[in-house]
């Protein structure tokens, strides 16, 4: 991933990125229903490394499966590249856990940039205290084997109704998570930085009593002039 793009995306809200993607005709890139555990005060950013679950079949998903060194859930944790975000398609089902604190700790130690599930994590309170961004729908204690079978590593998935392809850029903030197609990540990040600067200017203007009509969105030249002066003054 382009380091300059990574740095830009660390400063941009998911809401702003969603608007930038909407301009390009992409309407369903936000992963629905997930929220951060113990938000770290900065964005989660990294390329997607994926794991797909399917409905568990009882004869294939006994506890003994965790002894299998080739078990896809364990392999995904051990092979997710440093700086990547592990994104799990848990079928939007939090009735069984996608992972627990031991696996997430291992991912953290290996340098993972974050973890996302459209299901739930067990040991959620412990995960919230780890130094790795984590997003899920709600806490869930039963082992994933009771409902989910980890079946495919690093293929295309759907997570919270968003399409995720390996290498897509994942960004999570204090609200939620968005998926940026890898091929347009650089241009989207650059545009979103500009959008963020104007939004920061608008917030100052609104707090000072300015009406949003003509200001947001900008349809008056006077606001463009004031924005240019604001950028110069604030080195933006």
mmCIF file of C-alpha atoms in Angstrom:
data_model
loop_
_atom_site.group_PDB
_atom_site.id
_atom_site.type_symbol
_atom_site.label_atom_id
_atom_site.label_comp_id
_atom_site.label_asym_id
_atom_site.label_seq_id
_atom_site.Cartn_x
_atom_site.Cartn_y
_atom_site.Cartn_z
ATOM 1 C CA UNK A 1 0.000 0.000 0.000
ATOM 2 C CA UNK A 2 1.206 3.506 -0.870
ATOM 3 C CA UNK A 3 2.500 5.007 2.401
ATOM 4 C CA UNK A 4 1.408 8.519 1.403
ATOM 5 C CA UNK A 5 -2.114 7.220 0.817
ATOM 6 C CA UNK A 6 -2.059 5.423 4.160
ATOM 7 C CA UNK A 7 -1.104 8.650 5.944
ATOM 8 C CA UNK A 8 -3.878 10.572 4.196
ATOM 9 C CA UNK A 9 -6.496 7.971 5.079
ATOM 10 C CA UNK A 10 -5.472 8.104 8.737
ATOM 11 C CA UNK A 11 -6.939 11.627 8.883
ATOM 12 C CA UNK A 12 -10.224 11.191 6.981
ATOM 13 C CA UNK A 13 -13.644 10.162 8.298
ATOM 14 C CA UNK A 14 -15.552 7.228 6.862
ATOM 15 C CA UNK A 15 -18.419 9.631 6.135
ATOM 16 C CA UNK A 16 -16.209 11.781 3.889
ATOM 17 C CA UNK A 17 -14.837 8.707 2.125
ATOM 18 C CA UNK A 18 -18.379 7.453 1.551
ATOM 19 C CA UNK A 19 -19.216 10.707 -0.223
ATOM 20 C CA UNK A 20 -16.070 10.505 -2.369
ATOM 21 C CA UNK A 21 -16.995 6.949 -3.392
ATOM 22 C CA UNK A 22 -20.621 7.940 -4.017
ATOM 23 C CA UNK A 23 -19.355 10.517 -6.536
ATOM 24 C CA UNK A 24 -17.853 7.563 -8.398
ATOM 25 C CA UNK A 25 -21.085 5.585 -8.344
ATOM 26 C CA UNK A 26 -20.143 3.315 -5.419
ATOM 27 C CA UNK A 27 -22.992 3.299 -2.916
ATOM 28 C CA UNK A 28 -22.526 0.183 -0.799
ATOM 29 C CA UNK A 29 -18.956 0.285 0.468
ATOM 30 C CA UNK A 30 -19.675 0.839 4.168
ATOM 31 C CA UNK A 31 -19.661 -2.403 6.176
ATOM 32 C CA UNK A 32 -23.066 -2.281 7.806
ATOM 33 C CA UNK A 33 -23.648 -3.021 11.469
ATOM 34 C CA UNK A 34 -20.064 -3.082 12.756
ATOM 35 C CA UNK A 35 -18.721 -0.796 15.454
ATOM 36 C CA UNK A 36 -15.347 -0.381 17.163
ATOM 37 C CA UNK A 37 -14.302 -2.061 20.390
ATOM 38 C CA UNK A 38 -12.320 0.402 22.511
ATOM 39 C CA UNK A 39 -11.707 3.005 19.794
ATOM 40 C CA UNK A 40 -7.987 3.881 19.749
ATOM 41 C CA UNK A 41 -8.374 7.540 18.778
ATOM 42 C CA UNK A 42 -7.036 7.055 15.251
ATOM 43 C CA UNK A 43 -8.177 5.399 12.056
ATOM 44 C CA UNK A 44 -7.607 1.779 11.156
ATOM 45 C CA UNK A 45 -6.079 1.642 7.657
ATOM 46 C CA UNK A 46 -4.738 -1.279 5.646
ATOM 47 C CA UNK A 47 -5.266 -3.629 2.710
ATOM 48 C CA UNK A 48 -7.846 -6.365 3.182
ATOM 49 C CA UNK A 49 -6.872 -9.958 3.910
ATOM 50 C CA UNK A 50 -10.061 -12.002 4.014
ATOM 51 C CA UNK A 51 -11.554 -15.048 5.699
ATOM 52 C CA UNK A 52 -14.917 -16.511 4.716
ATOM 53 C CA UNK A 53 -17.171 -18.571 6.960
ATOM 54 C CA UNK A 54 -20.002 -20.810 5.796
ATOM 55 C CA UNK A 55 -22.751 -22.531 7.829
ATOM 56 C CA UNK A 56 -21.189 -25.221 10.003
ATOM 57 C CA UNK A 57 -22.054 -28.872 9.457
ATOM 58 C CA UNK A 58 -21.860 -30.881 12.661
ATOM 59 C CA UNK A 59 -19.699 -33.743 11.392
ATOM 60 C CA UNK A 60 -17.046 -31.278 10.163
ATOM 61 C CA UNK A 61 -16.969 -28.874 13.094
ATOM 62 C CA UNK A 62 -16.143 -30.632 16.352
ATOM 63 C CA UNK A 63 -13.663 -29.157 18.848
ATOM 64 C CA UNK A 64 -11.011 -31.531 17.546
ATOM 65 C CA UNK A 65 -10.847 -29.386 14.393
ATOM 66 C CA UNK A 66 -8.881 -26.769 16.307
ATOM 67 C CA UNK A 67 -6.042 -29.311 16.590
ATOM 68 C CA UNK A 68 -5.732 -29.304 12.798
ATOM 69 C CA UNK A 69 -2.696 -27.134 11.871
ATOM 70 C CA UNK A 70 -4.357 -26.368 8.544
ATOM 71 C CA UNK A 71 -7.558 -25.032 10.128
ATOM 72 C CA UNK A 72 -8.367 -21.920 8.001
ATOM 73 C CA UNK A 73 -9.193 -19.680 10.950
ATOM 74 C CA UNK A 74 -5.802 -20.360 12.564
ATOM 75 C CA UNK A 75 -3.973 -20.181 9.236
ATOM 76 C CA UNK A 76 -5.570 -16.817 8.448
ATOM 77 C CA UNK A 77 -4.297 -15.402 11.746
ATOM 78 C CA UNK A 78 -0.802 -16.778 11.078
ATOM 79 C CA UNK A 79 -0.580 -15.642 7.428
ATOM 80 C CA UNK A 80 -2.305 -12.253 7.394
ATOM 81 C CA UNK A 81 0.546 -9.959 6.266
ATOM 82 C CA UNK A 82 1.735 -7.231 8.630
ATOM 83 C CA UNK A 83 -0.033 -3.944 7.961
ATOM 84 C CA UNK A 84 -3.147 -5.688 6.605
ATOM 85 C CA UNK A 85 -6.649 -5.787 8.043
ATOM 86 C CA UNK A 86 -8.201 -9.222 8.540
ATOM 87 C CA UNK A 87 -11.804 -8.959 7.304
ATOM 88 C CA UNK A 88 -14.142 -11.848 8.104
ATOM 89 C CA UNK A 89 -17.394 -12.744 6.410
ATOM 90 C CA UNK A 90 -19.334 -14.256 9.303
ATOM 91 C CA UNK A 91 -22.653 -14.184 7.436
ATOM 92 C CA UNK A 92 -23.849 -11.266 9.616
ATOM 93 C CA UNK A 93 -24.393 -13.848 12.356
ATOM 94 C CA UNK A 94 -23.121 -13.044 15.851
ATOM 95 C CA UNK A 95 -24.720 -16.081 17.486
ATOM 96 C CA UNK A 96 -21.251 -17.715 17.455
ATOM 97 C CA UNK A 97 -17.907 -15.960 17.754
ATOM 98 C CA UNK A 98 -15.722 -15.134 14.764
ATOM 99 C CA UNK A 99 -12.622 -15.138 17.002
ATOM 100 C CA UNK A 100 -11.494 -14.505 20.563
ATOM 101 C CA UNK A 101 -8.839 -12.538 22.415
ATOM 102 C CA UNK A 102 -6.046 -15.093 21.989
ATOM 103 C CA UNK A 103 -6.289 -15.104 18.197
ATOM 104 C CA UNK A 104 -6.683 -11.330 18.018
ATOM 105 C CA UNK A 105 -3.665 -10.922 20.312
ATOM 106 C CA UNK A 106 -1.642 -13.131 17.974
ATOM 107 C CA UNK A 107 -2.719 -11.007 15.008
ATOM 108 C CA UNK A 108 -1.672 -7.881 16.921
ATOM 109 C CA UNK A 109 1.752 -9.320 17.761
ATOM 110 C CA UNK A 110 2.270 -10.237 14.097
ATOM 111 C CA UNK A 111 1.683 -6.622 13.071
ATOM 112 C CA UNK A 112 -1.891 -6.755 11.817
ATOM 113 C CA UNK A 113 -3.443 -3.331 11.188
ATOM 114 C CA UNK A 114 -6.857 -4.416 12.468
ATOM 115 C CA UNK A 115 -9.639 -6.982 12.396
ATOM 116 C CA UNK A 116 -13.258 -6.718 11.232
ATOM 117 C CA UNK A 117 -16.152 -9.164 11.488
ATOM 118 C CA UNK A 118 -19.808 -8.798 10.592
ATOM 119 C CA UNK A 119 -20.386 -11.295 13.390
ATOM 120 C CA UNK A 120 -19.204 -11.100 16.978
ATOM 121 C CA UNK A 121 -16.072 -11.610 19.054
ATOM 122 C CA UNK A 122 -15.814 -13.530 22.292
ATOM 123 C CA UNK A 123 -13.728 -11.941 25.065
ATOM 124 C CA UNK A 124 -14.824 -8.588 23.658
ATOM 125 C CA UNK A 125 -13.856 -6.586 26.749
ATOM 126 C CA UNK A 126 -10.319 -7.954 26.575
ATOM 127 C CA UNK A 127 -10.057 -7.299 22.835
ATOM 128 C CA UNK A 128 -11.181 -3.712 23.443
ATOM 129 C CA UNK A 129 -8.066 -3.176 25.578
ATOM 130 C CA UNK A 130 -5.618 -4.584 23.010
ATOM 131 C CA UNK A 131 -3.462 -2.295 20.889
ATOM 132 C CA UNK A 132 -5.165 -3.282 17.645
ATOM 133 C CA UNK A 133 -8.340 -1.825 16.099
ATOM 134 C CA UNK A 134 -11.230 -4.302 16.160
ATOM 135 C CA UNK A 135 -14.777 -3.973 14.801
ATOM 136 C CA UNK A 136 -17.735 -6.319 15.232
ATOM 137 C CA UNK A 137 -21.512 -6.275 15.692
ATOM 138 C CA UNK A 138 -21.775 -7.436 19.318
ATOM 139 C CA UNK A 139 -20.095 -9.713 21.864
ATOM 140 C CA UNK A 140 -20.589 -13.447 21.298
ATOM 141 C CA UNK A 141 -19.350 -16.283 23.505
ATOM 142 C CA UNK A 142 -20.049 -19.599 21.695
ATOM 143 C CA UNK A 143 -17.131 -20.944 19.674
ATOM 144 C CA UNK A 144 -17.431 -20.358 15.936
ATOM 145 C CA UNK A 145 -17.566 -24.129 15.414
ATOM 146 C CA UNK A 146 -21.134 -24.183 16.717
ATOM 147 C CA UNK A 147 -22.415 -22.134 13.764
ATOM 148 C CA UNK A 148 -19.593 -21.256 11.342
ATOM 149 C CA UNK A 149 -16.976 -23.163 9.375
ATOM 150 C CA UNK A 150 -13.927 -21.201 8.246
ATOM 151 C CA UNK A 151 -13.718 -22.293 4.642
ATOM 152 C CA UNK A 152 -11.723 -19.899 2.453
ATOM 153 C CA UNK A 153 -8.742 -17.602 2.965
ATOM 154 C CA UNK A 154 -8.165 -14.431 0.946
ATOM 155 C CA UNK A 155 -10.934 -14.724 -1.598
ATOM 156 C CA UNK A 156 -13.710 -12.226 -2.397
ATOM 157 C CA UNK A 157 -16.247 -11.925 0.418
ATOM 158 C CA UNK A 158 -19.288 -9.986 1.508
ATOM 159 C CA UNK A 159 -18.930 -8.370 4.928
ATOM 160 C CA UNK A 160 -21.887 -6.485 6.352
ATOM 161 C CA UNK A 161 -23.361 -6.244 2.821
ATOM 162 C CA UNK A 162 -20.187 -4.641 1.433
ATOM 163 C CA UNK A 163 -18.151 -6.396 -1.266
ATOM 164 C CA UNK A 164 -14.550 -6.921 -0.178
ATOM 165 C CA UNK A 165 -11.795 -8.113 -2.499
ATOM 166 C CA UNK A 166 -8.315 -9.020 -1.238
ATOM 167 C CA UNK A 167 -6.143 -5.913 -1.340
ATOM 168 C CA UNK A 168 -9.024 -3.442 -1.144
ATOM 169 C CA UNK A 169 -8.217 -0.670 1.303
ATOM 170 C CA UNK A 170 -10.071 -0.843 4.617
ATOM 171 C CA UNK A 171 -10.596 2.287 6.707
ATOM 172 C CA UNK A 172 -12.280 2.319 10.119
ATOM 173 C CA UNK A 173 -12.986 5.331 12.310
ATOM 174 C CA UNK A 174 -14.911 5.949 15.534
ATOM 175 C CA UNK A 175 -18.192 5.183 13.747
ATOM 176 C CA UNK A 176 -17.743 2.348 11.263
ATOM 177 C CA UNK A 177 -15.695 0.775 8.447
ATOM 178 C CA UNK A 178 -15.538 1.404 4.688
ATOM 179 C CA UNK A 179 -14.004 -0.524 1.779
ATOM 180 C CA UNK A 180 -12.151 1.426 -0.935
ATOM 181 C CA UNK A 181 -11.428 -0.474 -4.168
ATOM 182 C CA UNK A 182 -7.658 -0.780 -4.412
ATOM 183 C CA UNK A 183 -7.405 0.727 -7.893
ATOM 184 C CA UNK A 184 -8.853 4.083 -6.862
ATOM 185 C CA UNK A 185 -7.534 4.362 -3.305
ATOM 186 C CA UNK A 186 -4.852 6.950 -4.114
ATOM 187 C CA UNK A 187 -7.196 9.332 -5.935
ATOM 188 C CA UNK A 188 -9.980 8.922 -3.381
ATOM 189 C CA UNK A 189 -7.577 9.678 -0.527
ATOM 190 C CA UNK A 190 -6.280 12.814 -2.250
ATOM 191 C CA UNK A 191 -9.783 14.091 -2.988
ATOM 192 C CA UNK A 192 -11.007 13.290 0.523
ATOM 193 C CA UNK A 193 -8.164 15.302 2.078
ATOM 194 C CA UNK A 194 -9.409 18.316 0.116
ATOM 195 C CA UNK A 195 -12.985 17.607 1.169
ATOM 196 C CA UNK A 196 -11.918 17.344 4.805
ATOM 197 C CA UNK A 197 -10.174 20.717 4.670
ATOM 198 C CA UNK A 198 -13.332 22.376 3.389
ATOM 199 C CA UNK A 199 -15.480 20.576 5.969
ATOM 200 C CA UNK A 200 -13.211 21.820 8.767
ATOM 201 C CA UNK A 201 -13.569 25.351 7.409
ATOM 202 C CA UNK A 202 -17.353 24.938 7.277
ATOM 203 C CA UNK A 203 -17.511 23.798 10.901
ATOM 204 C CA UNK A 204 -15.697 26.935 12.001
ATOM 205 C CA UNK A 205 -18.050 29.092 9.952
ATOM 206 C CA UNK A 206 -21.174 27.401 11.296
ATOM 207 C CA UNK A 207 -19.959 27.711 14.888
ATOM 208 C CA UNK A 208 -19.476 31.416 14.206
ATOM 209 C CA UNK A 209 -23.145 31.719 13.185
ATOM 210 C CA UNK A 210 -22.942 31.308 9.392
ATOM 211 C CA UNK A 211 -25.906 29.735 7.576
ATOM 212 C CA UNK A 212 -25.227 26.529 5.675
ATOM 213 C CA UNK A 213 -27.131 27.817 2.609
ATOM 214 C CA UNK A 214 -24.535 28.571 -0.023
ATOM 215 C CA UNK A 215 -21.782 27.375 2.310
ATOM 216 C CA UNK A 216 -22.344 23.630 2.406
ATOM 217 C CA UNK A 217 -22.197 22.699 -0.370
ATOM 218 C CA UNK A 218 -20.355 25.757 -1.588
ATOM 219 C CA UNK A 219 -22.380 27.684 -4.170
ATOM 220 C CA UNK A 220 -21.210 31.213 -3.401
ATOM 221 C CA UNK A 221 -17.928 32.714 -4.558
ATOM 222 C CA UNK A 222 -17.540 34.606 -1.300
ATOM 223 C CA UNK A 223 -17.147 31.319 0.554
ATOM 224 C CA UNK A 224 -14.544 30.090 -1.917
ATOM 225 C CA UNK A 225 -12.568 33.276 -1.313
ATOM 226 C CA UNK A 226 -12.897 32.939 2.465
ATOM 227 C CA UNK A 227 -11.870 29.273 2.254
ATOM 228 C CA UNK A 228 -8.726 30.131 0.281
ATOM 229 C CA UNK A 229 -7.772 32.673 2.935
ATOM 230 C CA UNK A 230 -8.533 30.160 5.693
ATOM 231 C CA UNK A 231 -6.288 27.536 4.070
ATOM 232 C CA UNK A 232 -3.427 29.964 3.782
ATOM 233 C CA UNK A 233 -3.806 31.059 7.395
ATOM 234 C CA UNK A 234 -4.049 27.469 8.703
ATOM 235 C CA UNK A 235 -1.480 25.930 6.353
ATOM 236 C CA UNK A 236 -4.079 23.547 4.956
#
